[in-house]
Structure formats: structure tokens, C-alpha cells
Short mmCIF file of C-alpha atoms and ligand atoms in Angstrom, two decimals:
data_model
loop_
_atom_site.label_atom_id
_atom_site.label_comp_id
_atom_site.label_asym_id
_atom_site.label_seq_id
_atom_site.Cartn_x
_atom_site.Cartn_y
_atom_site.Cartn_z
CA MET A 169 16.40 2.09 -15.69
CA ILE A 170 14.64 3.71 -12.74
CA LEU A 171 10.90 4.37 -13.13
CA VAL A 172 8.61 6.08 -10.65
CA LEU A 173 4.87 5.37 -10.53
CA LEU A 174 2.84 7.92 -8.59
CA GLY A 175 -0.86 8.44 -8.35
CA SER A 176 -4.08 8.19 -6.43
CA PRO A 177 -5.02 5.16 -4.32
CA GLY A 178 -6.35 2.41 -6.56
CA ALA A 179 -5.14 4.16 -9.73
CA GLY A 180 -3.50 0.93 -10.91
CA LYS A 181 0.14 1.48 -9.86
CA GLY A 182 0.55 -2.13 -8.71
CA THR A 183 -1.27 -3.51 -11.76
CA GLN A 184 0.90 -1.49 -14.16
CA ALA A 185 4.11 -2.25 -12.23
CA ALA A 186 3.49 -5.99 -12.65
CA MET A 187 3.30 -5.50 -16.44
CA LEU A 188 6.18 -2.99 -16.68
CA LYS A 189 8.46 -5.25 -14.65
CA GLU A 190 8.07 -8.00 -17.27
CA LYS A 191 8.54 -5.69 -20.25
CA TYR A 192 11.66 -3.89 -19.00
CA ASN A 193 13.05 -6.60 -16.66
CA LEU A 194 12.86 -4.41 -13.56
CA LYS A 195 12.47 -5.07 -9.86
CA HIS A 196 9.11 -3.83 -8.51
CA ILE A 197 9.46 -1.91 -5.24
CA SER A 198 6.18 -0.84 -3.65
CA THR A 199 6.76 1.06 -0.41
CA GLY A 200 3.19 0.08 0.57
CA ASN A 201 4.16 -3.62 0.20
CA LEU A 202 7.42 -3.10 2.12
CA LEU A 203 5.53 -1.38 4.95
CA ARG A 204 2.96 -4.21 5.03
CA GLU A 205 5.84 -6.74 5.23
CA GLU A 206 7.18 -4.85 8.26
CA ILE A 207 3.69 -4.96 9.81
CA ALA A 208 3.41 -8.72 9.16
CA LYS A 209 6.69 -9.27 11.10
CA LYS A 210 5.02 -7.66 14.16
CA THR A 211 8.20 -5.76 15.06
CA PRO A 212 7.73 -2.72 17.38
CA LEU A 213 7.96 -0.52 14.27
CA GLY A 214 5.49 -2.80 12.44
CA LEU A 215 2.95 -2.54 15.26
CA ARG A 216 3.14 1.28 15.16
CA LEU A 217 2.85 1.29 11.36
CA LYS A 218 -0.23 -0.97 11.44
CA VAL A 219 -2.26 1.63 13.34
CA VAL A 220 -1.22 4.36 10.87
CA LEU A 221 -1.72 2.35 7.65
CA ASP A 222 -5.01 0.69 8.67
CA ASN A 223 -6.43 4.19 9.14
CA GLY A 224 -5.17 5.31 5.75
CA GLY A 225 -2.39 7.55 7.10
CA LEU A 226 1.15 7.99 5.75
CA ALA A 227 4.20 6.32 7.26
CA PRO A 228 6.90 8.75 8.51
CA ASP A 229 9.17 10.01 5.71
CA GLU A 230 12.33 8.62 7.36
CA VAL A 231 10.83 5.09 7.46
CA ALA A 232 9.87 5.17 3.76
CA VAL A 233 13.23 6.68 2.78
CA GLN A 234 15.20 4.04 4.70
CA LEU A 235 13.26 1.22 3.04
CA VAL A 236 14.07 2.58 -0.42
CA GLN A 237 17.71 3.31 0.47
CA LYS A 238 18.15 -0.34 1.44
CA VAL A 239 16.76 -1.48 -1.93
CA PHE A 240 19.06 0.88 -3.83
CA GLU A 241 22.08 -0.52 -1.95
CA ASP A 242 21.17 -4.11 -2.84
CA GLU A 243 19.83 -3.71 -6.38
CA GLU A 244 22.10 -3.59 -9.38
CA HIS A 245 19.39 -3.84 -12.05
CA GLY A 246 16.57 -1.49 -12.85
CA ILE A 247 13.83 -0.54 -10.41
CA ILE A 248 10.18 0.52 -10.53
CA LEU A 249 9.34 2.62 -7.50
CA ASP A 250 5.59 2.29 -6.83
CA GLY A 251 4.21 4.84 -4.37
CA PHE A 252 7.55 6.53 -3.63
CA PRO A 253 8.17 9.44 -3.38
CA ARG A 254 4.91 10.52 -1.75
CA THR A 255 6.05 13.81 -0.23
CA ILE A 256 8.45 16.57 -1.26
CA ARG A 257 10.88 15.43 1.41
CA GLN A 258 10.92 11.95 -0.10
CA ALA A 259 11.39 13.40 -3.61
CA ILE A 260 14.43 15.37 -2.40
CA GLU A 261 15.88 12.30 -0.68
CA LEU A 262 15.34 10.24 -3.85
CA ASP A 263 17.25 12.83 -5.90
CA LYS A 264 20.12 12.63 -3.39
CA MET A 265 20.17 8.80 -3.65
CA LEU A 266 20.22 9.02 -7.46
CA ASP A 267 22.99 11.63 -7.43
CA SER A 268 25.17 9.51 -5.18
CA LEU A 269 24.75 6.55 -7.55
CA GLY A 270 25.19 8.64 -10.70
CA GLU A 271 21.69 7.54 -11.83
CA LYS A 272 18.86 9.48 -13.47
CA LEU A 273 15.10 8.89 -13.50
CA ALA A 274 13.95 7.38 -16.81
CA ALA A 275 10.33 8.43 -16.19
CA VAL A 276 7.96 9.63 -13.48
CA ILE A 277 4.42 8.54 -14.34
CA GLU A 278 1.47 9.84 -12.35
CA ILE A 279 -1.77 7.86 -12.82
CA ASN A 280 -4.92 9.54 -11.56
CA LEU A 281 -8.58 8.63 -11.04
CA GLU A 282 -11.74 10.42 -9.93
CA ASP A 283 -12.80 9.70 -6.32
CA ASP A 284 -15.90 7.69 -7.25
CA VAL A 285 -13.85 5.34 -9.46
CA ILE A 286 -11.23 4.91 -6.71
CA ILE A 287 -13.90 3.92 -4.19
CA LYS A 288 -15.53 1.48 -6.62
CA ARG A 289 -12.21 -0.17 -7.51
CA LEU A 290 -10.84 -0.48 -3.99
CA SER A 291 -14.01 -1.95 -2.51
CA ALA A 292 -13.73 -4.68 -5.18
CA ARG A 293 -9.96 -5.33 -4.97
CA ARG A 294 -8.71 -8.74 -3.90
CA LEU A 295 -5.07 -9.88 -3.63
CA CYS A 296 -3.17 -13.16 -3.46
CA ARG A 297 -1.04 -13.90 -0.39
CA GLY A 298 1.11 -16.28 -2.44
CA CYS A 299 2.13 -14.44 -5.61
CA GLY A 300 0.85 -10.92 -4.86
CA SER A 301 -1.43 -10.83 -7.92
CA ILE A 302 -4.09 -8.11 -7.89
CA PHE A 303 -7.69 -8.89 -8.90
CA ASN A 304 -11.01 -7.07 -9.05
CA ILE A 305 -14.34 -8.77 -8.40
CA ASN A 306 -16.11 -6.24 -10.64
CA SER A 307 -14.28 -7.43 -13.73
CA GLU A 308 -13.45 -11.09 -13.07
CA GLU A 309 -14.37 -14.20 -11.13
CA VAL A 310 -12.29 -14.30 -7.92
CA GLY A 311 -12.64 -17.33 -5.65
CA GLU A 312 -10.98 -18.08 -2.31
CA LYS A 313 -7.85 -19.45 -4.01
CA CYS A 314 -5.66 -17.61 -6.54
CA LYS A 315 -6.18 -18.78 -10.12
CA LYS A 316 -2.47 -18.20 -10.86
CA CYS A 317 -0.77 -19.93 -7.90
CA GLY A 318 -3.47 -21.40 -5.64
CA GLY A 319 -2.56 -18.95 -2.82
CA GLN A 320 -5.10 -17.54 -0.38
CA ILE A 321 -7.14 -14.55 -1.58
CA TYR A 322 -7.53 -11.63 0.86
CA THR A 323 -8.75 -8.04 1.16
CA ARG A 324 -6.35 -5.31 2.31
CA ASP A 325 -6.93 -3.92 5.83
CA ASP A 326 -6.84 -0.36 4.47
CA ASP A 327 -9.48 -0.96 1.80
CA THR A 328 -12.31 -0.13 4.25
CA PRO A 329 -14.50 2.85 3.20
CA GLU A 330 -13.15 5.05 6.08
CA ALA A 331 -9.48 4.28 5.34
CA VAL A 332 -9.97 4.80 1.58
CA LYS A 333 -11.57 8.20 2.27
CA HIS A 334 -8.57 9.19 4.42
CA ARG A 335 -6.09 7.90 1.80
CA ILE A 336 -7.79 10.02 -0.88
CA GLU A 337 -7.62 13.13 1.35
CA ILE A 338 -3.93 12.57 2.06
CA PHE A 339 -3.18 11.93 -1.59
CA LYS A 340 -4.80 15.24 -2.56
CA THR A 341 -2.75 17.11 0.04
CA GLU A 342 0.58 15.58 -1.01
CA ALA A 343 -0.02 15.34 -4.77
CA VAL A 344 -0.04 19.08 -5.48
CA PRO A 345 3.42 19.85 -4.04
CA LEU A 346 4.80 16.74 -5.77
CA TRP A 347 3.26 17.89 -9.03
CA TYR A 348 5.01 21.25 -8.61
CA TYR A 349 8.24 19.37 -7.99
CA TYR A 350 8.05 17.26 -11.18
CA ARG A 351 5.94 19.30 -13.63
CA GLY A 352 7.85 20.63 -16.58
CA LYS A 353 10.50 17.92 -16.27
CA PRO A 354 10.83 16.08 -19.59
CA PHE A 355 10.59 12.69 -17.87
CA TYR A 356 7.29 13.49 -16.10
CA LYS A 357 3.91 12.35 -17.49
CA ARG A 358 0.41 12.49 -16.05
CA ILE A 359 -2.04 9.82 -17.23
CA ASN A 360 -5.78 9.34 -16.78
CA GLY A 361 -6.11 5.87 -15.18
CA ASP A 362 -9.79 5.47 -16.08
CA LYS A 363 -9.10 3.28 -19.11
CA THR A 364 -8.46 -0.42 -19.53
CA PRO A 365 -5.20 -1.68 -17.96
CA GLU A 366 -3.93 -2.38 -21.50
CA ALA A 367 -4.68 1.18 -22.69
CA VAL A 368 -2.92 2.67 -19.63
CA PHE A 369 0.04 0.33 -20.19
CA LYS A 370 0.33 1.41 -23.84
CA GLU A 371 0.32 5.08 -22.87
CA ILE A 372 3.05 4.48 -20.27
CA THR A 373 5.27 2.36 -22.50
CA ASP A 374 4.88 4.71 -25.49
CA PHE A 375 6.10 7.52 -23.24
CA ILE A 376 9.02 5.53 -21.80
CA ASP A 377 10.10 4.26 -25.23
CA GLY A 378 9.86 7.80 -26.62
CA GLN A 379 12.28 8.98 -23.90
CA LYS A 380 15.08 6.64 -25.03
P1 LIG B 691 0.06 1.59 -1.30
O1 LIG B 691 0.03 0.13 -1.11
O2 LIG B 691 1.01 2.17 -2.26
O3 LIG B 691 -1.43 2.10 -1.57
P2 LIG B 691 -2.05 3.24 -2.50
O4 LIG B 691 -1.11 4.28 -2.96
O5 LIG B 691 -3.26 3.70 -1.79
O6 LIG B 691 -2.38 2.48 -3.81
P3 LIG B 691 -3.03 1.06 -3.93
O7 LIG B 691 -1.99 0.01 -3.74
O8 LIG B 691 -4.26 0.97 -3.09
O9 LIG B 691 -3.53 1.11 -5.43
P4 LIG B 691 -2.75 0.88 -6.77
O10 LIG B 691 -2.58 2.19 -7.46
O11 LIG B 691 -1.55 0.02 -6.59
O12 LIG B 691 -3.87 0.08 -7.57
P5 LIG B 691 -3.98 -1.47 -7.96
O13 LIG B 691 -3.10 -1.78 -9.11
O14 LIG B 691 -3.89 -2.32 -6.75
O15 LIG B 691 0.32 2.28 0.11
C1 LIG B 691 -0.48 1.88 1.21
C2 LIG B 691 -0.20 2.77 2.40
O16 LIG B 691 1.18 2.65 2.77
C3 LIG B 691 -0.42 4.28 2.16
O17 LIG B 691 -1.75 4.64 2.45
C4 LIG B 691 0.56 4.87 3.15
O18 LIG B 691 0.01 4.85 4.43
C5 LIG B 691 1.71 3.91 3.16
N1 LIG B 691 2.79 4.30 2.26
C6 LIG B 691 3.10 3.70 1.07
N2 LIG B 691 4.14 4.32 0.49
C7 LIG B 691 4.50 5.31 1.35
C8 LIG B 691 5.51 6.32 1.32
N3 LIG B 691 6.33 6.44 0.26
N4 LIG B 691 5.58 7.19 2.35
C9 LIG B 691 4.74 7.10 3.39
N5 LIG B 691 3.76 6.16 3.51
C10 LIG B 691 3.65 5.29 2.49
O19 LIG B 691 -5.48 -1.49 -8.52
C11 LIG B 691 -6.60 -1.26 -7.67
C12 LIG B 691 -7.79 -2.11 -8.13
O20 LIG B 691 -8.20 -1.66 -9.41
C13 LIG B 691 -7.45 -3.61 -8.31
O21 LIG B 691 -8.58 -4.36 -7.94
C14 LIG B 691 -7.15 -3.73 -9.81
O22 LIG B 691 -7.45 -5.04 -10.29
C15 LIG B 691 -8.07 -2.68 -10.40
N6 LIG B 691 -7.54 -2.03 -11.61
C16 LIG B 691 -6.26 -1.65 -11.82
N7 LIG B 691 -6.14 -1.00 -13.01
C17 LIG B 691 -7.41 -0.99 -13.53
C18 LIG B 691 -7.96 -0.45 -14.74
N8 LIG B 691 -7.19 0.19 -15.64
N9 LIG B 691 -9.28 -0.60 -14.96
C19 LIG B 691 -10.08 -1.22 -14.04
N10 LIG B 691 -9.62 -1.76 -12.89
C20 LIG B 691 -8.30 -1.63 -12.63
MG1 LIG B 692 -0.53 -0.76 -4.93
#
């Protein structure tokens, strides 16, 4: 099964992917996480990407496409693509990858939020360096150590108010063409992310299960 999760910054793609991965036994591939791993390695490419991502900009299409191609080559089980495709060019490249593997998309879910909710959520997001868990200080107690694995808690470098503003602007520019690309397809669903994580999860899984 190949699922795609699209949507605005902070819409809950990572939160939902963590739940969907358990339910459907899928591998979670976030291009944002893969790009941050490249940055952490401090390779020449990583150093260039850091400047772009910290400012809330998009990585070049060919970099994102290559990261996903590599995963498709190595992965025999199902995949959740979180944050890919993000442009029409990426959507076309994804279709080519699927064609060459004889695969089809099970669902493309777009989760959206109003700007004020995005800003509120992202200024309160905290993550774990150990297990990657995502928390929010507005809805739970988050200390310096992760309550699941004891790992160090941190704030993302692109969760600054300026970078979040830029990410929202870019999302709005890219989301419309992508919507034109997927709208009308039976496997495409748009969801309002301003509900509890459980309510969003139910809406997503009801849709996926209804597709089978
Ligand atoms: P990426 O890491 O994908 O960032 P994003 O799209 O901005 O989305 P986020 O990860 O910030 O939010 P999310 O939707 O995962 O929300 P989360 O579950 O964490 O990409 C980062 C950057 O990499 C991009 O800006 C771009 O530069 C680059 N990039 C990535 N992919 C690329 C590509 N394909 N091509 C080119 N460049 C690319 O939740 C957010 C917060 O809300 C958390 O605190 C969470 O606890 C909380 N929360 C979640 N759900 C709920 C809920 N239902 N109710 C209340 N709180 C909730
Ligand atoms: Mg995410």
C-alpha cells in the first residue's frame, strides 16, 4: 500500500503518519526528515540545504525526488509518503516511479489548517531526538527528556515565526497546482486538520478502508 499525506505546515502529517504506520504496517517516509538527516551529516549538500530549510524554503525538486527514488528501490513493503510530492514536478516523477514498479496510490490525503492554528501549533511543537516522537506543549507536559524513550527534546530550526510564515506562503503557492493535479481522482481526499488527532485519524482510516 502506498499512501501520500499532503497538507499545510503543522497540519499533523507526522502525527498521523506515526498512527497510520502502526495500523497498516507501513514505512513512514518524511522528505522533511530525510532532508534534515542530510543536514545533520554536514555534507556539502546538507550545508546548502540547511540555509534553505531554516528559512522555510523548499529543497530543489531533484533532491527530493532522488531521496524518494532511493526509498522505493529499497522498500518492498508499503510506504507512507509524508510531504512528498510538494510540487507538480514531484507529482509527475512519483507517477513515473509508480508506473515503473506497477504500483498504484492507495490514497492521497491532504490535511489543511487555517494560518492562525498553524502558527499556534508550530510555536508549541517539541520533538524527541531519540525516537522522533512529536509533542505539543499546549496540550501536554513536555520536559527536557522524552517520556517515551528518555531522548533529548528539541525545537525544530524552521519553527521560528519568520520561517513558519515563509513555509505557509510556499505551501499556498504549491498547494493549488497540486490540488488541480489530484482533485477528482477517486483516491484523493481533503480533510480539515482542526480536530483532535483521533478524529482526523478516523476520517483518514475510514476513507482508506472504504477504498479497498
Ligand atoms: P516537513 O518536515 O515536511 O515540514 P512541513 O510540511 O512544514 O510540516 P511539519 O512537519 O512542520 O508539520 P506536520 O504536518 O508534520 O505536523 P506535526 O504532526 O509535526 O518539511 C520541512 C521542510 O523540508 C519544508 O519546509 C521544505 O523546505 C523541505 N521539504 C520537505 N519535503 C520536501 C519536498 N518534497 N520537496 C522540497 N522540499 C521539501 O504536528 C505539528 C504540531 O501540532 C505538533 O506539536 C503536534 O503535536 C500537533 N498536532 C498534530 N495534530 C494535532 C491535532 N489534530 N490537534 C492538535 N495538535 C496537533
Ligand atoms: Mg512533519
